[in-house]
Coordinates of C-alpha atoms and ligand atoms in Angstrom, one line a residue:
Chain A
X55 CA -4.3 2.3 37.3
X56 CA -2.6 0.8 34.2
X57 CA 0.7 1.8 33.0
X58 CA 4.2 1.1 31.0
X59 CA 7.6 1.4 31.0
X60 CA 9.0 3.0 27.4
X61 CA 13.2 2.4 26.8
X62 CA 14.5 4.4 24.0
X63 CA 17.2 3.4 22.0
X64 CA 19.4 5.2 24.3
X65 CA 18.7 3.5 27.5
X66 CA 16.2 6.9 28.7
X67 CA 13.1 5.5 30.7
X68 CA 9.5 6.9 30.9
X69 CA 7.2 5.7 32.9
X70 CA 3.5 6.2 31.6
X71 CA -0.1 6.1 33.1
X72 CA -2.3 4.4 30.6
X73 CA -5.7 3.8 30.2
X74 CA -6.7 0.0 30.2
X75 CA -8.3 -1.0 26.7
X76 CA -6.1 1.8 25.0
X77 CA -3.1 0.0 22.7
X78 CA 0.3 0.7 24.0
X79 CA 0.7 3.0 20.6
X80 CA -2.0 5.5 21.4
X81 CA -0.3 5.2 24.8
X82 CA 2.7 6.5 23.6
X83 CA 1.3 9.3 21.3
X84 CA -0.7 10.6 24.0
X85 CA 2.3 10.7 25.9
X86 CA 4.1 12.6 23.0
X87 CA 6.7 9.6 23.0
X88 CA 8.5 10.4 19.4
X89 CA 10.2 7.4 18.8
X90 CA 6.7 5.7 17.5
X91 CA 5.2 7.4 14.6
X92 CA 2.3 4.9 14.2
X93 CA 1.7 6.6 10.7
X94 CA -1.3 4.2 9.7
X95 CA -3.0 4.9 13.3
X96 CA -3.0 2.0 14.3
X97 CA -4.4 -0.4 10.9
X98 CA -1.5 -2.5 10.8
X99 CA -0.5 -1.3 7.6
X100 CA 2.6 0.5 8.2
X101 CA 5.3 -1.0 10.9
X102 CA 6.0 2.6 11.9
X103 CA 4.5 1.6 15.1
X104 CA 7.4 -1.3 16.0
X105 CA 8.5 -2.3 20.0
X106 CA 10.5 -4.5 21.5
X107 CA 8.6 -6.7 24.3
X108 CA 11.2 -7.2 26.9
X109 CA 12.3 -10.8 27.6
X110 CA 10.9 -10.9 31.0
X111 CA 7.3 -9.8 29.7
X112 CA 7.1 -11.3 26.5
X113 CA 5.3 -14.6 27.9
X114 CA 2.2 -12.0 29.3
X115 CA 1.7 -9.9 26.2
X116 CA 2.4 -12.1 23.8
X117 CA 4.3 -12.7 20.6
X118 CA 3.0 -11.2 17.1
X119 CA 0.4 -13.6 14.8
X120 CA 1.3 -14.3 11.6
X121 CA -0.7 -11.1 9.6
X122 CA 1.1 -9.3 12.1
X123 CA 4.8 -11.0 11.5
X124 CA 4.4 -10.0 7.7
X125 CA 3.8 -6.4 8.7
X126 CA 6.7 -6.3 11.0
X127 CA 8.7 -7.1 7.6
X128 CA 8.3 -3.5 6.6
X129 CA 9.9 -2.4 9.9
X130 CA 13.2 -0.1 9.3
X131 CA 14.8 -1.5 12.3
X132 CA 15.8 -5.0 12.7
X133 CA 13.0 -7.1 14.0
X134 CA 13.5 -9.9 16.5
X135 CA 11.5 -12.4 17.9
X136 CA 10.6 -9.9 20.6
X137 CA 9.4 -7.5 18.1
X138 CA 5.6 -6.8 18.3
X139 CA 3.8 -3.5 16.4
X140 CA 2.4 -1.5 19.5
X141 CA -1.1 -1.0 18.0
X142 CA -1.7 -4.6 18.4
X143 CA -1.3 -4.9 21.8
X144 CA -4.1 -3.8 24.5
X145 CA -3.1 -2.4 27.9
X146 CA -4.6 -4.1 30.7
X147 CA -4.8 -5.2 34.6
X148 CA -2.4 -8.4 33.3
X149 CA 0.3 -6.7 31.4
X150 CA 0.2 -3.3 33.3
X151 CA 3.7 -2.6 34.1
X152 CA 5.3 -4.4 31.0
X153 CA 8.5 -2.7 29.4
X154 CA 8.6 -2.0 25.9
X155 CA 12.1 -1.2 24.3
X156 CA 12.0 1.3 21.3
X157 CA 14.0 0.8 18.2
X158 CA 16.2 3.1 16.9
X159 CA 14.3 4.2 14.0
X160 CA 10.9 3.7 12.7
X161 CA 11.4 4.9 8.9
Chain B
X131 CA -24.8 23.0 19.4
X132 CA -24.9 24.6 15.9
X133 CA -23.6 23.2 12.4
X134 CA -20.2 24.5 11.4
X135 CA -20.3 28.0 9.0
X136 CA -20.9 28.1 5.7
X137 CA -18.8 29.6 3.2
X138 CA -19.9 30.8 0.1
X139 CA -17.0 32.5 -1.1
X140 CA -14.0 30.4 -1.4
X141 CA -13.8 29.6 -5.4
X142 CA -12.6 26.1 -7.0
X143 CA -10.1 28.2 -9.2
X144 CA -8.1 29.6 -6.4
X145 CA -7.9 26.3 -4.6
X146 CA -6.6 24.8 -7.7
X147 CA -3.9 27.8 -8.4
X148 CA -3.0 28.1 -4.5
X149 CA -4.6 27.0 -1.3
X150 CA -2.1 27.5 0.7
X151 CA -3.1 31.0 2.2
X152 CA -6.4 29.9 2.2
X153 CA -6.2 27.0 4.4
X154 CA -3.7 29.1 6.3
X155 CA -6.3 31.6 7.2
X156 CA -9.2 28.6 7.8
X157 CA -6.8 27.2 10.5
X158 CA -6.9 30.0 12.2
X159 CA -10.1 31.4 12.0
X160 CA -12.6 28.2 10.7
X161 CA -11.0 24.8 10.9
X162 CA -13.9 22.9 10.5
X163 CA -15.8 24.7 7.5
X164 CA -18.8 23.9 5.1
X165 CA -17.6 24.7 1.8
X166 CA -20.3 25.3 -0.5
X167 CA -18.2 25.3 -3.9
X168 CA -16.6 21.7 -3.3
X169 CA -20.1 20.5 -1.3
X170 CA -18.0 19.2 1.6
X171 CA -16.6 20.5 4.9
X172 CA -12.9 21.5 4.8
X173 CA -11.4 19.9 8.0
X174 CA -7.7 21.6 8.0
X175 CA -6.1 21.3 11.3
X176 CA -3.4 18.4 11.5
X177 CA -4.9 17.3 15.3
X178 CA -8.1 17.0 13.4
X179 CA -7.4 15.0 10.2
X180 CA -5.7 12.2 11.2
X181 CA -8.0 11.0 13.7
X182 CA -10.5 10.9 11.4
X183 CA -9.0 8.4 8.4
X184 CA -8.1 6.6 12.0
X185 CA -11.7 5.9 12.5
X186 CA -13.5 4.0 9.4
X187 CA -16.4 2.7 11.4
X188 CA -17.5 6.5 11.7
X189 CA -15.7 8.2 8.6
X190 CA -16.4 5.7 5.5
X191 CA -13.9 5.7 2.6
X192 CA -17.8 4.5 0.8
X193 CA -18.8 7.2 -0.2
X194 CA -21.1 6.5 -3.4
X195 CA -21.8 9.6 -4.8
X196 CA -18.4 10.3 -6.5
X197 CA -17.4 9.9 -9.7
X198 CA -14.9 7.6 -8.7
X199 CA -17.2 4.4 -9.6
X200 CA -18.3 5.7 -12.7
X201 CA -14.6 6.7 -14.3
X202 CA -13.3 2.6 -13.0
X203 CA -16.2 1.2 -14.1
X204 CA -16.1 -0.3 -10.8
X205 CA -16.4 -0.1 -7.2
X206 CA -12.7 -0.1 -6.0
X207 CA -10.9 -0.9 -2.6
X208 CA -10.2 3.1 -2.1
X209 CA -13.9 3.1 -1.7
X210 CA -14.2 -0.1 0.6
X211 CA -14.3 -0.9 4.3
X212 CA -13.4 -3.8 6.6
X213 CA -13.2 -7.1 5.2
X214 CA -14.0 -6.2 1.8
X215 CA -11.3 -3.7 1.6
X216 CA -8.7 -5.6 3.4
X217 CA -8.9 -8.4 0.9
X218 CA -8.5 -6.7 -2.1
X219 CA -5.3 -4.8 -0.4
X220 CA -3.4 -7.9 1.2
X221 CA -3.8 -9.5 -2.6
X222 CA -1.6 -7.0 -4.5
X223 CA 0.5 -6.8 -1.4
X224 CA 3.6 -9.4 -1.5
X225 CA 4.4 -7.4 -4.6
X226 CA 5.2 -5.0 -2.1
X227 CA 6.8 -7.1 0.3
X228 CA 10.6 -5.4 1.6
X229 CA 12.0 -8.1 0.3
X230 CA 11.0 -7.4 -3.0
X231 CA 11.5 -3.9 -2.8
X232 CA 15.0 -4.8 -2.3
X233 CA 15.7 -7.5 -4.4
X234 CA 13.7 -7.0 -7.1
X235 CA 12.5 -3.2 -7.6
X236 CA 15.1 -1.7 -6.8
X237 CA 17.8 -2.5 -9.2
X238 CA 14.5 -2.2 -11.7
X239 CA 14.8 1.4 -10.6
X240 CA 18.1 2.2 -10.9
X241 CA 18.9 0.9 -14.0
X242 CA 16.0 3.0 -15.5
X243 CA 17.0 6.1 -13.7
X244 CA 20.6 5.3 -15.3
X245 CA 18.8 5.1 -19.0
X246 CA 16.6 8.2 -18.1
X247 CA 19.8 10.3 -16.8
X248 CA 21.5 8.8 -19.5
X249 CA 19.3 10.2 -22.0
X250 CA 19.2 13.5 -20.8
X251 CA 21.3 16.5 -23.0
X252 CA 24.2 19.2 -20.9
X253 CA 23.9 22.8 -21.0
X254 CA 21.0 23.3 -22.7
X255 CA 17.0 24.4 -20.9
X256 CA 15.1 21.1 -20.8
X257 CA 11.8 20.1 -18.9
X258 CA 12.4 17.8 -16.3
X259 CA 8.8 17.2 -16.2
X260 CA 8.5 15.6 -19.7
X261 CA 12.3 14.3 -20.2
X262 CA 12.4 12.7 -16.7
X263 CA 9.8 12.8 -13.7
X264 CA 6.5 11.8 -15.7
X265 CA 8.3 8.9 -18.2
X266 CA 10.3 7.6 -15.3
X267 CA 7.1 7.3 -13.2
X268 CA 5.2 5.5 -15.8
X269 CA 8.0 3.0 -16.2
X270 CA 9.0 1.6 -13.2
X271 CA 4.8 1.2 -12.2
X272 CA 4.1 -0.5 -15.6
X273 CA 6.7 -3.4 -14.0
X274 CA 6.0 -3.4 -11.0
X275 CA 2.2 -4.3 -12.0
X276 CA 3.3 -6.6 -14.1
X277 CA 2.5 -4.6 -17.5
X278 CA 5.8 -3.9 -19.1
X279 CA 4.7 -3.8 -22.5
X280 CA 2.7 -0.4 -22.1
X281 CA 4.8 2.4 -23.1
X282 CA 5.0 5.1 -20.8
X283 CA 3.3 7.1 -22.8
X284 CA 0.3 4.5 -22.7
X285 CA 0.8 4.4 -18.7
X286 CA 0.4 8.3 -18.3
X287 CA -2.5 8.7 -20.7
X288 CA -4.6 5.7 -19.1
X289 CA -3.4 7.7 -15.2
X290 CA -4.8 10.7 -16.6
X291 CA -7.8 9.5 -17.9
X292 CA -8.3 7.8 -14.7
X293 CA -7.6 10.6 -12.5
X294 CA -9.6 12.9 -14.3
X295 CA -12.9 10.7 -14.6
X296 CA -12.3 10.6 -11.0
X297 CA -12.0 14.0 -10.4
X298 CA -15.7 14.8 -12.9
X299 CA -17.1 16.4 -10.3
X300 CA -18.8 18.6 -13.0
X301 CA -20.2 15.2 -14.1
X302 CA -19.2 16.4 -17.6
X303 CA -19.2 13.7 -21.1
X304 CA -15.4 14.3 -22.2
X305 CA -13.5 12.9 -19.2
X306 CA -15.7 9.5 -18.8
X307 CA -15.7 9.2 -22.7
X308 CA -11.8 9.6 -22.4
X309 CA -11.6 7.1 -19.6
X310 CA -13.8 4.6 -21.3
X311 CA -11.3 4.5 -24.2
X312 CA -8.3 4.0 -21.9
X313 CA -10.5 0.9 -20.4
X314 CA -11.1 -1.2 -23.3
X315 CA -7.0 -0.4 -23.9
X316 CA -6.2 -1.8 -20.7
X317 CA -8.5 -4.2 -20.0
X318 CA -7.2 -5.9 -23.8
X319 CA -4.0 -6.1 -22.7
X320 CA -4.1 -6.8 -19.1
X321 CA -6.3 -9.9 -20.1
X322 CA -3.4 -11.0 -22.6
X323 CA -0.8 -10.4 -19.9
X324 CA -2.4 -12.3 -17.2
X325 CA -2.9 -15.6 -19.5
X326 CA 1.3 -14.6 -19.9
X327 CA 2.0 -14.2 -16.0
X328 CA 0.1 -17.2 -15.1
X329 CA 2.3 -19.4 -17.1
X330 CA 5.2 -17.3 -16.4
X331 CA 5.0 -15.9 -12.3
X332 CA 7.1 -13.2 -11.1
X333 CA 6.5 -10.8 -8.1
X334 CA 4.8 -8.2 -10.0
X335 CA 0.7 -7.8 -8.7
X336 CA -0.5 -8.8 -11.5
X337 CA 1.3 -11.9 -11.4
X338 CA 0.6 -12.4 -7.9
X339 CA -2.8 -11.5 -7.5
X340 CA -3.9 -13.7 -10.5
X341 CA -1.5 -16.7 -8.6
X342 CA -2.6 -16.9 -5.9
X343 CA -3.9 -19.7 -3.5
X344 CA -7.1 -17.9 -3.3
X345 CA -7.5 -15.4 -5.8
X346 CA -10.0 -12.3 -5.3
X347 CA -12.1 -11.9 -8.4
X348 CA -10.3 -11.1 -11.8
X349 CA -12.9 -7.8 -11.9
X350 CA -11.0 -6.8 -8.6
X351 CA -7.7 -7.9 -10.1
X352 CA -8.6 -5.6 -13.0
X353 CA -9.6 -2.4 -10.9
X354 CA -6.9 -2.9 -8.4
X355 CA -4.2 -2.5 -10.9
X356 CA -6.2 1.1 -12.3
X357 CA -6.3 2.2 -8.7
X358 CA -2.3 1.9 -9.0
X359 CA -2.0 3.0 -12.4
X360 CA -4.3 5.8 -11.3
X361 CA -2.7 6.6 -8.3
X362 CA 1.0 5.5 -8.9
X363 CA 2.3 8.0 -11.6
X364 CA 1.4 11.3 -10.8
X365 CA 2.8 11.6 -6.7
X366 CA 6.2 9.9 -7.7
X367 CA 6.2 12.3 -10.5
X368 CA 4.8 15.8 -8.5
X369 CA 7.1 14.5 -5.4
X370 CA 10.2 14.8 -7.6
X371 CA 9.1 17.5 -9.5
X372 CA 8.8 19.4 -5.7
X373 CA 11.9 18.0 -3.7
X374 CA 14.2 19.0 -6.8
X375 CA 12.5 23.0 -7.1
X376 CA 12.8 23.1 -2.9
X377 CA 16.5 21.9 -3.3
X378 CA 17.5 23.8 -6.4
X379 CA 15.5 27.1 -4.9
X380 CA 17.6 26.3 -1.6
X381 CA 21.6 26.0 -2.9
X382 CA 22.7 26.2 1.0
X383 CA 20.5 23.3 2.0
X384 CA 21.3 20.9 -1.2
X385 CA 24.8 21.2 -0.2
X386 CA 24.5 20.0 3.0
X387 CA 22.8 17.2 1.9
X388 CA 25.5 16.3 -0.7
X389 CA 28.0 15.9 2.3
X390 CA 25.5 14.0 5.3
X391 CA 24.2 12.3 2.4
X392 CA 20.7 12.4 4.0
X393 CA 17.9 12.5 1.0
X394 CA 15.5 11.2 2.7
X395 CA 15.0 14.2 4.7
X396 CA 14.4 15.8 1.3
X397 CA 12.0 13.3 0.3
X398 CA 9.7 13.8 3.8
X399 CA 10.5 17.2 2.9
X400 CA 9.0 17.7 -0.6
X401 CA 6.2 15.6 0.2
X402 CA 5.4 17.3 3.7
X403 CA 5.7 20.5 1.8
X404 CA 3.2 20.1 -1.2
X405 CA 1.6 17.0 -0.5
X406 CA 1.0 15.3 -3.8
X407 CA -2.8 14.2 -2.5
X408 CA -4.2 17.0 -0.8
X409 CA -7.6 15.9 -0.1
X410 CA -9.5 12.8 1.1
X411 CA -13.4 12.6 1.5
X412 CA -14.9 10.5 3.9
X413 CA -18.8 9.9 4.7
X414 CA -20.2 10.4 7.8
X415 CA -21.8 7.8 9.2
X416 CA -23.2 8.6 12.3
X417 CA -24.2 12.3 13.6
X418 CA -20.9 13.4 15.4
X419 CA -19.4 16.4 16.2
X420 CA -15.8 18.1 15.4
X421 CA -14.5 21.5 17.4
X422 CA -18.3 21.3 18.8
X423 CA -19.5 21.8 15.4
X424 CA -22.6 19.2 14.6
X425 CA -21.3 16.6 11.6
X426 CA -24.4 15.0 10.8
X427 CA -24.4 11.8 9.2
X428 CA -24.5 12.0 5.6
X429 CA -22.1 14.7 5.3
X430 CA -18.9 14.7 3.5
X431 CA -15.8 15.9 5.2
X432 CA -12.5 16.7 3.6
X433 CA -9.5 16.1 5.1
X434 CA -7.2 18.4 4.1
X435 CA -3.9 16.8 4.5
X436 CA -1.9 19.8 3.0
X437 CA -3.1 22.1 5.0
X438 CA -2.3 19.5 8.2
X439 CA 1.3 19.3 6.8
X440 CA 1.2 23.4 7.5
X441 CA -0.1 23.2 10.6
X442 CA 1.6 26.2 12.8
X443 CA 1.0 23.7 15.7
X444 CA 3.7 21.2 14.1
X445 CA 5.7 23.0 12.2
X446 CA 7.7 26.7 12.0
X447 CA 7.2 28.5 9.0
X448 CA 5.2 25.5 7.4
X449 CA 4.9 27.2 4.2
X450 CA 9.2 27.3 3.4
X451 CA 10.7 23.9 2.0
X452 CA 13.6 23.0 4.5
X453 CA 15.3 19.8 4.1
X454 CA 17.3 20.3 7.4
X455 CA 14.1 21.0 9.5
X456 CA 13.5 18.6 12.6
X457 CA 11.9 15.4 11.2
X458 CA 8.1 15.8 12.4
X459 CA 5.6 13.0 10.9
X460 CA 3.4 14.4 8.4
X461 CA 0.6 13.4 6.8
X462 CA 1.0 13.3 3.1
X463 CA 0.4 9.1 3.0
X464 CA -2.6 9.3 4.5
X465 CA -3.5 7.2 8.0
X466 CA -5.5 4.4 9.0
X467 CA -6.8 1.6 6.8
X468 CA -6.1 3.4 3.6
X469 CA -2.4 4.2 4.1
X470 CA -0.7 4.5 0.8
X471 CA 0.2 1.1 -0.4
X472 CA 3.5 2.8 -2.4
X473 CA 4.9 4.5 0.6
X474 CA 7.8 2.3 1.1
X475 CA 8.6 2.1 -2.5
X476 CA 8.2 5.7 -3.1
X477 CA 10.6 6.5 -0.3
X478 CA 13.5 4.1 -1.6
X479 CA 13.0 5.1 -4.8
X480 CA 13.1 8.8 -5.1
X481 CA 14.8 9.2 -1.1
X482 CA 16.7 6.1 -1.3
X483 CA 17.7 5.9 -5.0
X484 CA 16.8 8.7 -7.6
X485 CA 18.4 12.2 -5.3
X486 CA 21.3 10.8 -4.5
X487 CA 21.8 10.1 -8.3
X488 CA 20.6 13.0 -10.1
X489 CA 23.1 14.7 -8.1
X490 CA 26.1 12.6 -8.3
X491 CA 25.5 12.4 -12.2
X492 CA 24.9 16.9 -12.3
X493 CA 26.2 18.0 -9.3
X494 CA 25.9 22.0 -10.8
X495 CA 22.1 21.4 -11.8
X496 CA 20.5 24.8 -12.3
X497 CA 16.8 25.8 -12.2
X498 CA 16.4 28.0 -15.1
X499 CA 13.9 30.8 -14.4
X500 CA 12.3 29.3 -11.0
X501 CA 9.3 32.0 -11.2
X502 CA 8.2 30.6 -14.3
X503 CA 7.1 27.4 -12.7
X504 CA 3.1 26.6 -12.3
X505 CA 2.0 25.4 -9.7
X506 CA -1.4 23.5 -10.1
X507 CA -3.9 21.6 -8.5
X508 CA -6.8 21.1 -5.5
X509 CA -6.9 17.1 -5.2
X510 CA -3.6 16.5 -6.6
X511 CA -1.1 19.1 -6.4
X512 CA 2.6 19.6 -7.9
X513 CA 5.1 21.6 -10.5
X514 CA 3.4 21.7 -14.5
X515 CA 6.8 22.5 -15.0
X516 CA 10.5 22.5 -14.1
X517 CA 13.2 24.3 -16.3
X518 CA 17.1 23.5 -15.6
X519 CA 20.1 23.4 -17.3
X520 CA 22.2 20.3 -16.8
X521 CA 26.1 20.5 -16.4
Ligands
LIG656 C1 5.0 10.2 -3.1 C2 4.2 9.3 -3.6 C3 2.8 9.0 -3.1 C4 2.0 9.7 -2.2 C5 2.2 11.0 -1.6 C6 0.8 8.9 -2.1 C7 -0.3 9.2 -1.3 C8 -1.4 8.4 -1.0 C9 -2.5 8.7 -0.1 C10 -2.7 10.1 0.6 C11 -3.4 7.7 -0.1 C12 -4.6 7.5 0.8 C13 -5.9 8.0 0.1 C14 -7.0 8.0 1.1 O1 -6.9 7.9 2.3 O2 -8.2 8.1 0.6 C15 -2.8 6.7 -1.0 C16 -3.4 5.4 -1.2 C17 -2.9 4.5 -2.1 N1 -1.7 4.6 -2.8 FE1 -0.3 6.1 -2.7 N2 0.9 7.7 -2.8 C18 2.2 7.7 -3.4 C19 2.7 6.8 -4.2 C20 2.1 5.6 -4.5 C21 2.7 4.6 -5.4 C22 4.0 4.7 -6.1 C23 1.8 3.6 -5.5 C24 2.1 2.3 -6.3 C25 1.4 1.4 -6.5 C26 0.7 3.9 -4.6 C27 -0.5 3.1 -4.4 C28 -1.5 3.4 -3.6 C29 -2.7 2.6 -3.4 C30 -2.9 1.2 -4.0 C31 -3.5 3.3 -2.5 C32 -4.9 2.8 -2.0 C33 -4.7 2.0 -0.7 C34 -6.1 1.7 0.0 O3 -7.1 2.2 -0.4 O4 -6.0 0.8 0.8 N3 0.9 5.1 -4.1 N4 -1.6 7.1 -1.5
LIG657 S1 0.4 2.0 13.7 FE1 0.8 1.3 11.7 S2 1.2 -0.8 12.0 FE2 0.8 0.0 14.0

């Protein structure tokens, strides 16, 4: 079993089953977590979708490529070299467990 | 299983005049409905529509038998998938960059909303759709492509004619003869303003798409800037047109804003409320099925993003404008691939910028005669009309 840690803004932790393949957005819509809107579903077209990696786990999933950096411009929140757009990264055996911080607004 | 129900009596003309109770009643009783006046299943529930503009592979935006081709002359990136599409959308995209919407667009905007405020006479009935929402529109789009010489009147003819060759579902002569005038007006000058761009670059698309490293083809160039003009004008304009009748039919909630300040709820608001698109087609590309209903493949389904923004499931009393509801993501910019390229720049500049200044400039704006306002339109919806008095 596969899962993640989500941190809101306000330091309130939920812990989520995910299904392996599934990006940690759809993660969090399926677990009705508000704080990503993902209004593009996932096309990389709208930065509504914006995470924080946490330090500790950045090295395992990974930092954002460069059509994904440009995206991340359009974020509302400020982005930092920890910031990734959840529909770009996969949930799998190797990251499972991984804490993503939420910003404090997505529009 | 069986194909979804067919109904033969739902009329274009009362879509167009109001659809609201319509889809209200479809949502509960027949979500997923063949339609046979518009020749395409309605798809009106919000948990429903999204998913499928999330999934291209199976729900193509390339649908060929539309008019769409035939009033641009061309097959544009609205009607394109994958690679194709994506190329033609990340050219006319730096113009859009946030950098540029803040350094560049938007103290465009606001010193045209000044001369457009400016303009506009005290205490007497005026048109805000005419003296304001439409001219203002045209403006700011015809710099931000990189066309400043068309008048806005030029801008809002050549929208119309595009929208409404689109729209020739009757396949009638008028509206592609009318479009094919507006071509050869724009197609003159765009090629004269390119020639001026490339010597002289700015962050408008024009300018960028014809400077760049790796230019798509100038015929893409060219039908990328109609999809804007065609699809840049009119929401801006109906999304104004709606957020200021919800505020000015709903004193208590205006003045609430005017203290927290917070427009943008308005904007999500208006836009949630009548969404200025209210349709998108896809094709079906694969036999699937929806509520257990067989979709075969070749079928057109219509999302029905206004009647999604209603949805009972989301949202309490759907059908009332209230600013000070609890923000719930709607669906009036589309999803997936195709998300509204404008969406940023229409929320900074009527949210951001244009509320907050209307209403600092006439704080005791009336609405003259609010039942006198038409409401129109099945693909595009919004306000023919919006009497106040200014004061
Ligand atoms: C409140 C204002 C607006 C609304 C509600 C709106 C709505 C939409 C919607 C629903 C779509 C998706 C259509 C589909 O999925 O088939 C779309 C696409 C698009 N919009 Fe907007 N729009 C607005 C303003 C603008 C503005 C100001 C521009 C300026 C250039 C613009 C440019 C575009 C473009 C280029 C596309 C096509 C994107 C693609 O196919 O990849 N929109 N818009
Ligand atoms: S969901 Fe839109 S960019 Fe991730």
């Amino acid at each position: 079993m596969t899962e993640v840690i989500f941190v809101s803004a306000n330091g309130e932790k939920t812990t989520v089953e995910a299904n392996a393949g599934d990006t940690v957005m759809q993660t969090a819509l399926a677990a009705n977590i508000s704080d990503i809107i993902a209004e593009c579903g996932g096309a990389m077209m709208c930065a509504t979708c914006h995470v924080y990696v946490d330090d500790d786990w950045l090295e395992r999933v990974g930092k954002a490529d460069e059509d994904e950096l440009t995206m991340l411009d359009f974020a509302s929140s400020e982005v930092k070299p920890t910031s990734r757009l959840s529909c770009q990264i996969k949930v799998d055996d190797e990251n499972s467990g991984m804490i993503i911080h939420l910003p404090d607004s997505q529009l | 299983m069986a194909l979804a129900p067919l109904d033969d009596e739902i009329a274009i003309s009362e879509l167009i005049s109001n659809p609201y109770p319509i889809y209200k009643r479809l949502r509960a009783q027949t979500p997923v409905l063949r339609v046979k006046s518009i020749g395409r299943t309605f798809i009106t529930k919000a948990a429903d529509t999204r998913p499928i503009k999330d999934n291209p592979e199976l729900f193509s935006s390339n649908d060929p038998n539309t008019p769409m081709q035939r009033a641009f002359n061309a097959h544009t990136l609205m009607r394109k998938d994958g690679e194709d599409h994506m190329a033609e959308r990340k050219a006319m995209m730096p113009t859009f960059s946030p950098t540029n919407l803040k350094t560049v667009w938007s103290p465009a905007y606001e010193k045209l909303a000044h001369e457009y405020l400016d303009r506009l006479p005290r205490n007497e009935v005026i048109d805000l759709f005419p003296m304001l929402a439409g001219p203002l529109s045209a403006s700011i789009l015809s710099i931000i492509l990189g066309m400043p010489d068309a008048t806005d009147d030029d801008m809002q003819f050549w929208s119309q004619a595009l929208i409404d060759g689109a729209g020739n579902f009757a396949w009638a002569d008028e509206p592609f003869e009318r479009v094919d005038r507006a071509h050869i007006a724009m197609d003159t000058y765009i090629a004269k303003q390119a020639e001026i761009l490339k010597a002289e670059p700015d962050q408008s698309a024009l300018s960028v798409m014809v400077n760049a490293e790796n230019p798509i083809a100038y015929s893409q160039i060219v039908s990328n800037l109609k999809i804007a003009i065609g699809g840049g004008i009119n929401e801006p304009r109906d999304c104004m047109l709606t957020i200021l009748y919800g505020l000015l039919t709903n004193i208590d909630q205006l003045e609430e804003l005017k203290t927290s300040g917070n427009w943008s709820a308005a904007f999500e608001e208006g836009v949630r409320w009548v969404a200025p698109i209210q349709v998108s087609s896809r094709l079906v590309m694969q036999d699937t099925t929806i509520r257990g209903f067989d979709i075969p493949k070749g079928d057109v389904v219509m999302t029905i993003q206004a009647s999604a923004n209603h949805d009972e499931e989301l949202f309490e009393d759907g059908d009332k404008f209230n600013a000070l509801r609890k923000r719930t993501p709607h669906q009036s910019f589309g999803s997936g691939p195709h998300h509204c390229m404008g969406t940023h720049l229409a929320r900074l500049t009527i949210g951001k910028l244009l509320l907050p200044l209307i209403f600092e400039r006439f704080p005791n704006m009336e609405i003259v005669e609010p039942e006198n306002v038409k409401w129109w339109g099945f693909g595009f919806r919004g306000p023919l009309n919006l009497n106040v008095r200014l004061n």
